[in-house]
């Protein structure tokens, strides 16, 4: 097939406005929204080809998730809800970096390399977040899909996990659920209500929740969920869209700043559930009776979930291998708790749920969570069938386990499904959020960012725990860390923002802060820092 028309549009309407080499990042492409039109158009072309390649519907989500409102981005969803396959990430990078008059050539090369039958139908499901730019960028994606003769089903404003869900359901013949937005709400909410009615323990559990919607699409999703939850939870939604997206609120703000979100009343002993800009991450927090702030992040969620699932599996007499996947950001206290107290195997993946998801597939039941609250649980076919058979035979807690399975959105991290899972477990255990928090105490930690001229100068190995380049940086980090009691630190280039991220852990908060600043200064000096040199006031 000649792609003359596709190239014509690339030249005339969606001309490339960037000369920098751009790489498919942690979760697709992200940038300032006004630099993205040509990328969106080209990703529309690519999604169409991928749909022909897989003979399945492909998802395109227009969002920059946790990034500031002026950014935007694109996430591509493969047929079974997974992130785009690595070989296609490489195709995406090549296509985005081609000159306008090289677009047809790249498309032809992809078709030939992947042996694509271009007569096949190309169906692409498109969703978008609430950013003002998302509407325009949606049009660019549609222009790309249609330029190669593809067809688009536009789902409008939806959360990322809903898009993953409908793509999966459509492609698996609706075995996983109905391939509609309504089907998503119904399946997860009904499973939650059923699980709750079959669980008797209440104890210290209180169904009151302050929900921080980050001024994004997740607030809309929660509003809709409440129509299906039959008053089983008493949720009040804040940051519904009246303020700026992700600004001083939402999961990323609470996690990185370790602060209560703005816009949510500071009610003591009532938990706050914060989600991010596209509804795929969740963080819990609470102010205790003395007004002290406690955060329960992805590590705490992972341990709660893995512990509970392990208990249900054991009591059902099932021999299933359960494991947990974290990243270098996992708090050292959580890893020690999982291995020593829970006796559950832990694996460490590079940042990005795509990496955790693949690693979790080595287990029958793979629990994966990033500390930032992005994660889910996946079950192998063997595990799913064994659980269903045991549930039918009414063995131990197998029925409960099979109900838990239905609350989980396995297709990707899903903030609200994860929240409902946490609520189910707390309810079953009769725990308050402070009871849950007592499982272990996080080591004090700090995250910082440094801006450098070119973040690609930093490369890493060992699941990002060690720097390979620039020369001397890892030695400098090792030297700094050695002066701190229980110190640990690593640096890595972000795959979603033009920054370098620094993580530091030590025995006191003051030391963790100090360690982060010193490591940030080393990055600034050895990796070409620009702007202000890192200093303590940046932590506030
Ligand atoms: C995305 C990814 C996450 C990752 C996060 C930050 O989240 O899906 O897996 O942890 O970016 O990545 P980085 O540190 O490379 O910037 P989201 O919620 O922003 O789509």
XYZ file of C-alpha atoms and ligand atoms in Angstrom:
560
model
C 0.000 0.000 0.000
C 1.322 3.435 -0.833
C 0.993 5.907 1.988
C 0.984 9.026 -0.184
C -2.156 10.482 1.408
C -0.845 9.849 4.929
C 2.419 11.598 4.062
C 0.612 14.504 2.394
C -1.292 15.198 5.626
C 1.937 14.884 7.616
C 3.470 17.603 5.447
C 0.466 19.913 5.034
C -1.410 19.710 8.332
C 0.615 17.852 10.967
C 4.077 19.072 10.180
C 6.869 18.165 12.595
C 7.672 21.075 14.885
C 10.570 19.531 16.774
C 14.066 18.654 15.668
C 15.076 16.861 18.873
C 15.371 13.056 18.874
C 12.329 11.846 20.838
C 12.095 8.424 22.482
C 9.057 6.386 23.456
C 9.141 6.847 27.239
C 7.921 5.167 30.409
C 4.310 5.430 29.267
C 4.413 6.614 25.651
C 5.180 10.161 24.478
C 4.755 13.216 26.686
C 5.555 16.849 26.150
C 4.102 20.342 26.177
C 0.674 19.999 24.536
C 1.436 22.498 21.755
C 4.318 20.320 20.509
C 2.297 17.169 20.198
C -0.002 17.451 17.185
C 2.343 15.723 14.744
C 3.145 13.004 17.298
C -0.557 12.334 17.842
C -1.172 12.184 14.101
C 1.686 9.740 13.602
C 0.562 7.620 16.546
C -2.869 7.435 14.922
C -1.141 5.988 11.851
C 0.833 3.573 14.008
C -2.195 2.450 16.027
C -3.963 1.645 12.761
C -1.057 -0.507 11.610
C -0.826 -2.220 14.991
C -4.561 -3.033 14.767
C -3.995 -4.642 11.363
C -0.919 -6.433 12.694
C -2.796 -7.988 15.626
C -6.211 -8.306 13.904
C -7.605 -6.642 17.027
C -8.736 -3.277 18.337
C -5.930 -1.093 19.701
C -6.368 1.610 22.356
C -5.093 5.167 22.241
C -5.327 7.240 25.407
C -4.642 10.945 25.187
C -3.301 11.985 28.564
C -0.214 13.182 30.384
C -1.517 11.644 33.588
C 0.372 13.129 36.576
C 2.144 15.859 34.543
C 1.093 19.513 34.765
C -2.052 20.557 32.919
C -0.169 22.258 30.056
C 1.484 18.932 29.128
C -0.182 16.145 27.267
C 0.753 12.732 25.953
C -0.298 9.460 24.462
C -0.462 5.922 25.804
C -0.997 3.031 23.372
C -2.868 -0.042 24.529
C -2.246 -3.494 23.035
C -5.099 -6.010 22.454
C -5.155 -7.627 25.902
C -4.862 -4.334 27.744
C -1.072 -4.504 27.960
C 1.170 -1.572 27.156
C 2.488 -1.483 23.590
C 4.906 -4.353 22.760
C 8.604 -3.344 22.888
C 9.177 -3.954 19.146
C 6.366 -1.496 18.424
C 7.787 1.058 20.855
C 10.809 1.032 18.548
C 8.554 1.514 15.496
C 6.830 4.396 17.291
C 10.171 6.079 17.985
C 11.289 5.687 14.356
C 8.011 7.074 13.025
C 8.009 10.083 15.351
C 11.582 10.990 14.460
C 11.154 10.682 10.682
C 11.055 13.890 8.617
C 7.592 14.791 7.241
C 8.515 13.506 3.806
C 9.842 10.277 5.298
C 6.558 9.192 6.890
C 5.385 6.989 4.014
C 8.755 5.254 3.868
C 8.681 4.411 7.585
C 5.108 3.112 7.358
C 6.064 0.866 4.435
C 9.099 -0.400 6.353
C 6.959 -1.275 9.385
C 4.443 -3.075 7.159
C 7.176 -5.097 5.527
C 9.077 -5.894 8.758
C 5.942 -6.954 10.631
C 4.430 -8.695 7.542
C 1.168 -6.775 7.922
C -1.818 -7.529 5.736
C -2.924 -3.962 4.991
C -6.303 -5.119 3.699
C -7.295 -5.983 7.228
C -9.644 -3.830 9.257
C -7.911 -1.264 11.486
C -10.051 -0.494 14.527
C -8.776 1.965 17.128
C -10.488 2.847 20.437
C -9.702 6.401 21.544
C -10.112 7.928 25.004
C -8.967 11.248 26.426
C -8.517 12.980 29.780
C -9.964 16.348 30.834
C -7.039 18.535 29.685
C -8.171 21.414 27.448
C -5.723 20.274 24.736
C -6.998 16.681 24.675
C -9.885 17.471 22.338
C -7.631 18.923 19.618
C -5.105 16.123 19.993
C -7.898 13.557 19.703
C -8.673 15.012 16.261
C -5.038 14.534 15.239
C -5.135 10.868 16.299
C -8.357 10.319 14.353
C -6.807 11.977 11.286
C -3.931 9.492 11.521
C -6.107 6.406 11.850
C -8.417 7.427 9.015
C -5.503 8.422 6.745
C -4.641 4.745 6.435
C -8.271 3.705 6.024
C -8.842 2.775 9.674
C -11.913 3.205 11.830
C -12.143 4.972 15.204
C -14.465 4.385 18.129
C -14.263 7.526 20.243
C -15.022 6.914 23.934
C -14.728 10.599 24.818
C -13.476 11.575 28.277
C -12.665 8.406 30.204
C -9.987 7.242 32.605
C -6.992 5.283 31.291
C -8.055 2.075 33.094
C -11.504 2.207 31.510
C -9.914 2.382 28.067
C -7.673 -0.605 28.862
C -10.733 -2.471 30.096
C -12.915 -1.925 27.024
C -10.058 -2.797 24.653
C -9.462 -6.070 26.510
C -13.141 -6.995 26.684
C -13.722 -6.259 23.011
C -10.750 -8.347 21.909
C -11.452 -11.360 24.108
C -15.032 -11.691 22.920
C -16.378 -10.140 26.146
C -15.170 -13.023 28.325
C -13.584 -10.559 30.729
C -16.660 -8.322 30.708
C -18.860 -6.179 28.507
C -16.827 -3.890 26.246
C -18.649 -0.727 27.294
C -18.013 2.030 29.816
C -21.224 1.063 31.610
C -20.081 -2.583 31.614
C -16.864 -1.538 33.366
C -18.666 0.276 36.194
C -21.203 -2.492 36.598
C -18.735 -5.375 36.721
C -16.378 -3.860 39.276
C -19.067 -2.233 41.441
C -21.252 -5.346 41.535
C -18.290 -7.516 42.513
C -17.419 -5.064 45.286
C -20.962 -4.912 46.669
C -21.233 -8.711 46.586
C -17.886 -9.215 48.300
C -18.808 -6.723 50.970
C -22.148 -8.332 51.731
C -20.449 -11.717 52.156
C -17.870 -10.333 54.592
C -18.892 -9.960 58.224
C -16.000 -8.299 60.052
C -16.311 -4.548 60.712
C -14.266 -3.828 63.885
C -12.497 -0.502 63.467
C -13.550 -0.231 59.829
C -15.366 2.986 58.883
C -16.799 3.449 55.358
C -16.142 7.221 55.296
C -13.734 8.410 52.590
C -12.521 11.837 51.461
C -11.797 11.449 47.763
C -9.225 13.712 46.071
C -10.031 13.620 42.337
C -6.929 15.663 41.308
C -9.299 17.903 39.295
C -9.287 15.273 36.586
C -11.148 12.433 34.952
C -10.903 10.215 38.039
C -13.313 12.534 39.864
C -15.851 11.901 37.098
C -15.238 8.151 37.295
C -15.738 8.161 41.077
C -18.948 10.168 40.686
C -20.258 7.511 38.304
C -19.086 4.649 40.549
C -21.156 6.078 43.403
C -24.294 5.403 41.322
C -23.399 1.705 41.389
C -22.003 1.172 44.881
C -25.331 1.049 46.718
C -24.225 3.231 49.645
C -21.634 0.672 50.732
C -19.101 3.522 51.013
C -19.659 7.099 52.179
C -17.460 8.997 49.735
C -17.225 12.783 49.467
C -15.450 13.935 46.320
C -13.131 16.968 46.349
C -10.993 18.480 43.579
C -13.670 17.591 41.076
C -12.397 19.944 38.384
C -12.870 23.339 40.012
C -9.098 23.756 40.310
C -6.051 23.098 38.146
C -5.366 19.468 37.228
C -2.816 17.779 39.535
C -1.917 21.139 41.110
C -1.153 20.631 44.824
C -3.469 17.663 44.851
C -3.705 14.174 43.460
C -1.668 11.013 43.997
C 1.672 12.313 42.697
C 1.560 15.467 44.835
C 0.685 13.574 48.011
C 3.337 10.912 47.392
C 6.235 13.144 46.356
C 5.541 16.067 48.694
C 4.383 13.783 51.533
C 1.612 16.276 52.203
C -2.159 16.350 52.595
C -3.775 17.531 49.322
C -5.072 21.078 48.999
C -8.826 21.324 48.554
C -9.622 18.450 50.924
C -10.741 19.331 54.488
C -8.212 18.345 57.143
C -10.539 16.031 59.049
C -8.635 13.927 61.542
C -8.845 10.131 61.463
C -10.683 10.078 58.131
C -8.751 8.630 55.230
C -8.167 10.528 52.024
C -7.873 8.650 48.752
C -5.907 10.599 46.128
C -5.777 9.549 42.512
C -3.812 10.957 39.587
C -4.785 12.854 36.432
C -5.942 9.847 34.417
C -7.133 7.616 37.234
C -4.521 4.880 37.217
C -2.674 5.595 40.471
C -3.905 5.759 44.053
C -2.410 6.920 47.351
C -4.072 6.832 50.787
C -3.316 9.323 53.534
C -4.680 10.181 56.964
C -4.221 12.793 59.689
C -4.241 11.136 63.110
C -5.764 12.562 66.322
C -2.645 14.717 66.814
C -2.895 15.992 63.244
C 0.172 14.007 62.139
C 0.211 13.073 58.457
C 0.555 9.408 57.471
C 0.805 8.221 53.895
C -0.065 4.746 52.680
C 1.477 4.405 49.246
C 1.761 1.702 46.598
C 4.115 -0.320 48.832
C 1.582 -0.359 51.662
C -1.197 -1.301 49.226
C 0.922 -4.098 47.747
C 1.693 -5.591 51.157
C -1.939 -5.387 52.276
C -3.138 -7.062 49.088
C -0.417 -9.731 48.855
C -0.855 -10.713 52.504
C -4.631 -11.054 52.128
C -4.467 -12.980 48.851
C -1.845 -15.323 50.271
C -4.123 -16.046 53.218
C -7.107 -16.790 50.943
C -5.003 -19.000 48.650
C -3.650 -21.026 51.583
C -7.035 -21.465 53.219
C -8.468 -22.651 49.888
C -5.848 -25.396 49.709
C -4.541 -24.046 46.399
C -0.916 -24.508 45.382
C -0.403 -21.246 43.514
C 2.835 -19.267 43.311
C 2.175 -15.754 44.560
C 4.810 -13.082 44.127
C 5.224 -9.342 44.336
C 6.964 -6.952 41.949
C 8.307 -3.561 43.034
C 10.744 -0.986 41.664
C 13.823 0.680 43.129
C 11.494 3.307 44.640
C 9.988 0.694 46.992
C 10.722 1.653 50.551
C 13.367 -0.654 52.050
C 11.073 -1.302 55.033
C 8.368 -2.658 52.726
C 10.731 -5.054 50.955
C 12.026 -6.342 54.300
C 8.451 -6.778 55.588
C 7.336 -8.700 52.482
C 10.271 -11.080 52.440
C 10.825 -11.556 56.194
C 7.330 -11.228 57.675
C 5.101 -12.355 54.826
C 7.543 -14.814 53.242
C 6.470 -13.709 49.750
C 9.042 -13.585 46.929
C 9.838 -10.090 45.644
C 11.212 -9.086 42.253
C 12.505 -5.637 41.262
C 11.644 -4.159 37.856
C 12.537 -0.924 36.096
C 10.122 1.974 36.563
C 7.031 1.742 34.398
C 4.064 -0.542 34.899
C 4.851 -2.132 31.547
C 8.007 -3.612 33.104
C 6.297 -4.663 36.326
C 3.410 -6.257 34.443
C 5.747 -8.429 32.368
C 7.692 -9.509 35.451
C 4.501 -10.296 37.377
C 3.540 -12.773 34.650
C 6.165 -15.191 36.031
C 3.859 -15.846 39.011
C 0.453 -17.594 39.140
C -0.716 -14.570 41.084
C 1.445 -11.519 40.453
C 0.913 -8.478 42.654
C 2.706 -5.468 41.223
C 2.766 -1.932 42.561
C 5.044 1.023 42.165
C 5.502 3.080 45.318
C 3.659 5.894 43.498
C 0.454 3.843 43.686
C 0.407 2.466 40.153
C -0.312 -1.244 40.032
C -2.696 -4.177 40.117
C -2.827 -7.952 40.510
C -2.736 -10.381 37.602
C -3.796 -14.029 37.621
C -2.507 -16.683 35.200
C -5.072 -18.820 33.372
C -4.036 -21.741 35.592
C -4.647 -19.687 38.727
C -7.969 -18.368 37.481
C -9.242 -21.843 36.625
C -8.009 -23.350 39.891
C -9.686 -20.588 41.910
C -12.959 -20.966 40.033
C -12.948 -24.774 40.465
C -12.186 -24.463 44.187
C -14.932 -21.829 44.548
C -17.441 -24.196 42.943
C -16.357 -26.955 45.316
C -16.735 -24.420 48.163
C -13.213 -25.077 49.450
C -11.989 -22.804 52.242
C -12.140 -19.179 51.188
C -12.018 -19.902 47.459
C -15.403 -18.305 46.856
C -14.209 -15.109 48.469
C -11.008 -15.282 46.431
C -12.999 -15.570 43.225
C -15.106 -12.546 44.246
C -11.921 -10.563 44.994
C -10.715 -11.420 41.518
C -13.725 -9.667 40.002
C -13.086 -6.419 41.922
C -9.616 -6.199 40.378
C -9.085 -4.576 36.979
C -6.273 -6.834 35.799
C -5.813 -4.972 32.538
C -3.735 -2.171 34.111
C -3.310 -0.178 37.316
C -6.725 1.265 38.144
C -6.980 3.766 41.001
C -10.644 3.167 41.819
C -10.587 -0.615 41.403
C -7.456 -0.645 43.613
C -9.272 1.529 46.152
C -12.235 -0.872 46.187
C -9.831 -3.764 46.696
C -8.184 -1.998 49.637
C -11.610 -1.158 51.094
C -12.697 -4.808 50.752
C -9.615 -5.994 52.629
C -9.850 -3.364 55.391
C -13.536 -4.231 55.797
C -12.804 -7.965 55.971
C -10.008 -7.405 58.483
C -11.997 -4.874 60.524
C -9.130 -2.401 60.259
C -8.979 1.363 60.296
C -6.432 2.948 57.989
C -4.177 3.516 61.015
C -4.394 -0.198 61.886
C -3.276 -0.942 58.337
C -0.462 1.578 58.652
C 0.993 -0.290 61.627
C 2.158 -3.254 59.505
C 5.583 -1.617 59.179
C 7.105 1.846 59.376
C 8.592 3.363 56.244
C 12.240 4.394 56.320
C 12.392 8.191 55.996
C 12.814 9.060 52.337
C 12.897 11.984 49.940
C 12.407 12.464 46.216
C 13.892 15.378 44.291
C 14.293 16.358 40.680
C 17.131 18.047 38.799
C 16.914 19.576 35.352
C 19.866 18.837 33.065
C 20.622 19.879 29.491
C 20.121 16.335 28.182
C 18.772 13.717 30.543
C 19.785 10.947 28.117
C 23.357 11.321 29.393
C 22.217 9.330 32.415
C 21.930 5.617 31.742
C 21.320 2.970 34.377
C 21.500 -0.757 35.047
C 20.324 -3.239 37.704
C 16.669 -2.150 37.550
C 17.835 1.492 37.660
C 19.601 1.071 40.990
C 22.968 1.907 39.480
C 24.187 4.560 37.071
C 26.355 3.543 34.133
C 26.879 7.021 32.673
C 28.017 9.746 33.002
C 31.350 8.476 34.178
C 32.013 9.072 37.851
C 28.408 9.702 38.880
C 27.826 6.293 40.486
C 31.167 6.526 42.353
C 30.146 9.937 43.618
C 26.739 8.602 44.762
C 28.389 5.631 46.515
C 30.739 7.957 48.372
C 27.914 10.245 49.484
C 25.671 7.340 50.558
C 28.448 5.712 52.612
C 28.397 8.657 55.026
C 24.717 8.061 55.941
C 23.350 5.536 58.366
C 21.074 3.124 56.443
C 21.500 5.339 53.394
C 20.288 4.323 49.941
C 19.996 6.480 46.877
C 19.672 6.196 43.119
C 19.084 8.510 40.184
C 17.351 7.940 36.849
C 16.110 10.008 33.945
C 12.329 10.348 33.976
C 10.525 8.794 31.042
C 7.578 11.176 31.315
C 9.116 14.569 32.125
C 12.264 16.389 31.074
C 13.955 15.890 34.450
C 16.219 13.551 36.398
C 14.662 11.919 39.466
C 16.564 11.382 42.696
C 15.496 8.998 45.441
C 17.078 8.915 48.894
C 16.389 6.876 52.010
C 18.113 7.156 55.402
C 17.520 6.619 59.104
C 16.027 10.076 59.809
C 14.059 12.507 57.645
C 16.767 15.125 58.053
C 19.376 12.675 56.786
C 17.174 11.525 53.897
C 16.703 15.194 52.889
C 20.416 15.828 53.185
C 21.291 12.752 51.204
C 18.844 13.722 48.440
C 20.340 17.218 48.181
C 23.925 15.953 48.048
C 23.096 13.388 45.373
C 21.122 16.006 43.443
C 24.195 18.272 43.527
C 26.346 15.423 42.188
C 23.873 14.980 39.312
C 23.858 18.729 38.720
C 27.658 18.817 38.497
C 28.369 15.601 36.613
C 25.338 15.393 34.305
C 25.117 18.980 33.079
C 22.600 20.578 35.427
C 20.842 23.749 34.310
C 19.007 26.352 36.350
C 19.468 26.667 40.102
C 21.834 24.364 41.934
C 19.858 21.981 44.216
C 19.394 23.303 47.724
C 17.384 22.623 50.864
C 14.737 25.260 50.106
C 13.718 23.211 47.043
C 12.387 20.509 49.334
C 9.683 22.729 50.781
C 3.738 6.687 34.331
C 4.003 5.205 34.308
C 4.408 4.755 35.681
C 5.628 5.558 36.138
C 5.352 7.052 36.033
C 6.575 7.892 36.292
O 2.685 6.949 35.218
O 2.856 4.526 33.869
O 4.663 3.389 35.648
O 5.955 5.245 37.440
O 4.897 7.374 34.740
O 7.555 7.587 35.335
P 8.904 8.387 35.228
O 9.536 8.312 36.580
O 9.689 7.658 34.185
O 8.580 9.803 34.871
P 1.527 7.968 34.886
O 0.544 7.738 35.974
O 2.136 9.331 34.894
O 1.060 7.561 33.534
